[in-house]
Amino acid sequence: MSYAGRFLSLFAFIVLFLSAAAFASESDHKYEVDDPVTFWVNKVGPYNNPQETYNYYSLPFCRPAGDPAHKWGGLGEVLGGNELIDSRVSIKFRKNVDKSLICQLPLTAEKVKQFKDAIENSYWLEFFMGFVGELHPDKNSDNNKHVLYTHKSITVKYNNDQIIHVNLSQEAPKPLEDGTTLDMTYSVKWVPTNITFGRRFDVYLDYPFFEHQIHWFSIFNSFMMVIFLTGLVSMILMRTLRNDYAKYAREDDDLETLERDVSEESGWKLVHGDVFRPPWNLVVLSAVVGTGAQLALLVLLVILLAIVGTLYVGRGAIVTTFIVCYALTSFISGYVSGGMYSRHGGKSWIKSMILTASLFPFMCFGIGFILNTIAIFYGSLAAIPFGTMVVVFVIWAFISFPLALLGTVVGRNWSGAPNNPCRVKTIPRPIPEKKWYLTPSVVSMMGGLLPFGSIFIEMYFVFTSFWNYKVYYVYGFMLLVFLILIIVTVCVTIVGTYFLLNAENYHWQWTSFFSAASTAVYVYFYSIYYYYVKTKMFGFFQTSFYFGYTLMFCLGLGILCGAVGYLGSNLFVRRIYRNIKCD
């Protein structure tokens, strides 16, 4: 085997592709000797640009005669840009094939140019996967010579009647020259193995990468941050609040203190008549808090399902699960949003309900529409088919939207009654000027630093999985990091809210939301660093998809963290004002 062939065997991530994708017969994943095995081809694209993929036959490979069978998987697989096509290469279960001809490929100037462009951009092909060709030094000149791999050596490991693993090596490089004809060949070798069908996917899991000491250390470090931060919040705030309660109790009983000039007083108690004043743009705040509460439950649910069901085994299973679970959890967003909107005296509940049900889906749709337009222009498989868009819309219109409506109605009736501990005064209290670090904008931007610090190592592993062909399987780590993120976000936001109220600024609602949501801003900044330092992506197509998908992710993360921060601060504010004597 040539060096290139040995190198390519490392990338033989297979789909054989075997009837029902990977894996065996359509119904029971089992074969009899001599049963036909379908060899599916999928897509090609630049190796450094994971999202820039095209139909396998966009390159002038040997095309099967007639109209070959196409296979589309579930919703998530289609959204991932997969389109399996029957190559009609003859393979039978446990029957070795010596070097056999697939077809004779006559080269024209146009075909040579297509192959050369693909080789120069390191195109890989997915069945899953190998490289189209490579550049070899030319002994007769200083330039490199383009060669095309003409032989596919397929090694299939099986256990009794089930296919376990497929390894593809590309061999026999031939120079690309106009006017020549290349023999495209393949061979198949069947090898028994003791690996069970349930463990067939383990070969693709990068244990040294994901279970490296750095990963464990980051989890331990974040956990220690949680202990320190929760202890700090408990000690400082409880001690400070206890002193404040004692001080205000003395003032209420001391006539001389009551006669003091009010201008000399300060503290969070002074804004008790304004702290429960409805926030500006209540409709939007209710919508984002409701959506964020839904996303928090959704992420927790998907992570648990991924742990229990090993969803990483199926292509697109995570995306499909996310979409279905999003629709089914829409009741939560309506319930939280509707209850919050009614408690603050909102009257346009239908407007609030529609905004809650459509806010996040339509933001994703707007970004997806732009990316889809780019993909269509480039002729990429990343373009979402019209039928798939219809399916997603139907799921939203007939499952997500009605559940959000039901949640809003239930939320208004069950938890929509005003229950503020302090009466809101008619005239708003003027907010005194304070030092710059106590302004809402600074509190908001500083609030996301610690939550980002607790997750940024995990962000590296997530980004590497999505953009560098690694299978993310450590969802136990993700669950711990998610819980740590929630706890740190709540603690940091409560501290920021206390400082803001102590500065006699009662506009805490939006400040607490943005303070927690700013975590997503730092994640996006990190993604820019990751793009330029950790990847070799290039071109307008991949750049658009990278930053478009990252923006979609960060918007969801920001809404999620913001809602968690607001809800935590809301509980804190209600708790501290419940224990004081209000006029």
Coordinates of C-alpha atoms in Angstrom, one line a residue, residues 2 4-5 8 44 56 59-62 103-108 111-120 123-125 127 130-136 145-152 169-177 180-185:
S2 CA 1.3 3.5 -0.9
A4 CA -1.1 7.9 0.6
G5 CA -3.2 4.8 0.9
L8 CA -6.2 7.6 3.8
V44 CA -17.6 15.6 -1.5
Y56 CA -20.7 13.1 -4.8
L59 CA -17.2 15.5 -9.6
P60 CA -17.0 13.4 -12.8
F61 CA -16.7 10.0 -11.1
C62 CA -18.1 6.8 -12.6
C103 CA -15.9 1.6 -15.0
Q104 CA -13.5 3.2 -17.5
L105 CA -13.2 6.9 -16.9
P106 CA -12.3 8.9 -20.1
L107 CA -10.6 12.2 -19.1
T108 CA -11.5 15.4 -20.9
K111 CA -13.0 16.7 -16.2
V112 CA -9.2 17.2 -15.6
K113 CA -9.8 20.7 -14.5
Q114 CA -12.6 19.7 -12.0
F115 CA -10.4 17.0 -10.5
K116 CA -7.4 19.3 -10.2
D117 CA -9.5 22.0 -8.5
A118 CA -10.8 19.3 -6.1
I119 CA -7.3 18.0 -5.4
E120 CA -5.8 21.5 -4.8
Y123 CA -11.6 17.5 -1.4
W124 CA -12.6 14.5 0.7
L125 CA -15.4 12.1 -0.4
F127 CA -18.9 7.0 2.0
G130 CA -11.4 9.3 1.6
F131 CA -9.6 11.9 -0.5
V132 CA -10.1 12.5 -4.2
G133 CA -6.4 12.6 -5.0
E134 CA -3.3 14.5 -4.1
L135 CA -0.3 16.5 -5.4
H136 CA 2.9 14.6 -6.1
K145 CA 1.7 16.7 -10.4
H146 CA -2.0 16.0 -9.9
V147 CA -2.9 12.4 -9.4
L148 CA -6.3 10.7 -9.0
Y149 CA -6.8 7.6 -6.8
T150 CA -8.2 4.9 -9.1
H151 CA -8.6 2.0 -6.7
K152 CA -10.8 1.7 -3.6
S169 CA -8.0 2.8 1.5
Q170 CA -7.5 4.7 -1.7
E171 CA -4.7 3.4 -3.9
A172 CA -3.2 3.4 -7.4
P173 CA -2.7 7.1 -8.0
K174 CA -2.7 7.9 -11.7
P175 CA -1.7 11.3 -13.3
L176 CA -4.5 13.5 -14.6
E177 CA -3.9 14.0 -18.3
T180 CA -6.4 9.4 -21.3
T181 CA -8.7 6.8 -19.9
L182 CA -8.5 5.6 -16.3
D183 CA -9.6 2.2 -15.0
M184 CA -11.6 2.8 -11.8
T185 CA -11.4 -0.4 -9.7

